């Protein structure tokens, strides 16, 4: 896993083509950085994310974590469009600000059949994480 | 927990008022049934739920499970608008059909401070679950 | 999955031979029942399970759930000694009595590469579960 | 959380007194380090931990993670003997060596009612984690 399989630019091009419902000019998603062990993804704030009590919705955070994991796996093993989430566990830690979100992914394991990663979510500008996720993806057998 | 605190009609009225971003005429969400131990919620199919490979997105399923848990807790203890998800664990079992989703919630525990529930998700018309969720909600101290 | 691959008697014989550190005359473990969809396993009470506050230890419950899952998978697909746990999620619901434990396993999915099950744990003689587990096992490629 | 509530020595004294079934001269457990954000605990190898295939058992790892979390919480908030695990999620990443285990705990959140931590488990001498755990403890109302 010494070098990512895709650069940020290649990743964005791939996602626009293969995942346009999620990654497009209006999504507010940015691939901030890609490393050999993971990635950083940002989600810009959208008023529709807000829930009663002024918090950003749990599903907004779960969707971002799931997307960021997918990016990290693609970055590590190359375009594998059929890698699918098998498990996701999220702990909500603090009420997010009405601000954008940052997702930092670290891959814990990259096996032949399963990948496991950790995603730490932050409100933009805040130091303490708002949520912590671990997730497992199933990697289809490579031809 | 012998009788739900809200009927289906009261639940819908409450949700339209307190949760309009999620529960409204366009959301495709229906409260199918409420019992003392849980509830059944349906989410109508929307093309924007579909992902590459023809599956319904993981986040769609996570959002439905989280919403259904909230409904079940409200039904059991009455309008507590600040009950918040602290943990959610989802196992994706089978690829969903391009169809609506059903969420069956069963409350496993309803304590003074925490509620734990199980949510089984089905594609409309199918017998085998597409996903299984357990989730914990924190219940704020009641005045 | 119409018929279990092993009967209770065959399961006990297999476990004594392949898993003697866990299943032996002193373990207090009993295979109560095996069905096509799961199994029931009982763990007799042992004073060493007790923790401060008079509860049965969390690790005792986790170990029983993990063992019961293994039994259920074996029962469904036959002796596959190298099936290994990849994920386990446990919610502790109620303080157990100082009594034996019952584990009821229901397999949610039995795929070629992964099996997912649900384990509900009870204190012997009590109706309300003390813990709820979901767990994923990796199934090695069959020769 | 600037300074731990207990030093290593105070922690060991407390555990021997309050938790003797788990922490005693024969347990092979060592409190290696305590910081404001967590702790490091070591479990010496014992042959009875080994399972078919030469691995260290999942329950051994789950028990160590649960114990290490308890130590980290005690270290942060002082002797609260009735703090109890409400949720534990473990991902098994790599087959452990037949060696001792190290558990590194980092507290992610320390609230009034809930504490959430992350535990990374290693085989002694190895760089890559063998398992990753997140766990939630319920903190009883302090008098």
Coordinates of C-alpha atoms in Angstrom, one line a residue, chain D residues 9-95:
Chain D
X9 CA 0.4 2.5 41.1
X10 CA -2.9 3.8 42.4
X11 CA -4.7 2.0 39.6
X12 CA -3.1 -1.3 40.3
X13 CA -3.9 -1.0 44.0
X14 CA -7.5 -0.2 43.3
X15 CA -7.9 -3.0 40.8
X16 CA -6.4 -5.6 43.1
X17 CA -8.8 -4.6 45.8
X18 CA -12.0 -4.1 43.7
X19 CA -11.5 -6.4 40.8
X20 CA -9.4 -9.3 42.1
X21 CA -11.1 -11.9 39.9
X22 CA -9.6 -10.2 36.9
X23 CA -6.5 -8.3 38.2
X24 CA -4.3 -10.4 40.4
X25 CA -0.8 -12.0 40.5
X26 CA -1.7 -14.8 38.1
X27 CA -3.7 -12.8 35.6
X28 CA -0.7 -11.7 33.5
X29 CA -2.3 -8.2 33.2
X30 CA -0.1 -5.1 33.5
X31 CA -1.0 -1.5 33.5
X32 CA 1.8 -0.2 31.3
X33 CA 0.8 3.5 31.1
X34 CA -1.9 5.9 32.0
X35 CA -2.4 9.3 30.3
X36 CA -5.1 12.0 30.4
X37 CA -6.6 10.5 27.2
X38 CA -6.3 6.8 27.8
X39 CA -4.1 4.0 28.8
X40 CA -2.0 1.0 27.7
X41 CA -2.6 -2.4 29.2
X42 CA -0.7 -5.6 28.5
X43 CA -1.9 -9.2 28.7
X44 CA 0.8 -11.9 28.9
X45 CA 0.4 -14.9 26.8
X46 CA -1.3 -18.0 28.2
X47 CA -1.6 -21.3 26.4
X48 CA -5.3 -21.5 27.2
X49 CA -5.9 -18.5 25.0
X50 CA -5.0 -20.5 21.9
X51 CA -7.6 -21.8 19.5
X52 CA -7.6 -24.2 16.5
X53 CA -5.5 -22.8 13.8
X54 CA -3.0 -21.4 16.3
X55 CA -4.8 -18.1 16.9
X56 CA -5.5 -16.3 20.1
X57 CA -9.2 -16.5 20.8
X58 CA -11.6 -13.7 20.0
X59 CA -13.0 -13.7 23.6
X60 CA -9.4 -13.2 25.0
X61 CA -9.2 -10.0 22.9
X62 CA -12.7 -8.8 23.7
X63 CA -12.0 -9.3 27.4
X64 CA -8.8 -7.4 27.3
X65 CA -10.4 -4.5 25.3
X66 CA -13.2 -4.3 27.8
X67 CA -10.9 -4.3 30.8
X68 CA -8.6 -1.7 29.2
X69 CA -11.6 0.6 28.5
X70 CA -12.6 0.2 32.2
X71 CA -9.1 1.2 33.3
X72 CA -9.1 4.2 31.0
X73 CA -12.4 5.5 32.3
X74 CA -11.4 5.0 35.9
X75 CA -8.1 6.8 35.2
X76 CA -10.1 9.8 33.8
X77 CA -12.9 10.1 36.3
X78 CA -11.7 8.3 39.4
X79 CA -13.0 5.2 41.1
X80 CA -16.5 4.7 39.8
X81 CA -16.9 1.0 40.4
X82 CA -20.3 0.8 38.8
X83 CA -19.5 2.2 35.3
X84 CA -20.8 -0.5 33.0
X85 CA -20.3 -1.4 29.3
X86 CA -23.4 -0.7 27.3
X87 CA -21.9 -1.4 23.8
X88 CA -18.8 -3.0 22.3
X89 CA -18.0 -3.3 18.7
X90 CA -14.9 -5.3 17.6
X91 CA -13.4 -5.8 14.2
X92 CA -10.8 -8.6 14.0
X93 CA -8.2 -7.6 11.5
X94 CA -5.3 -10.0 11.5
X95 CA -4.6 -13.4 13.1

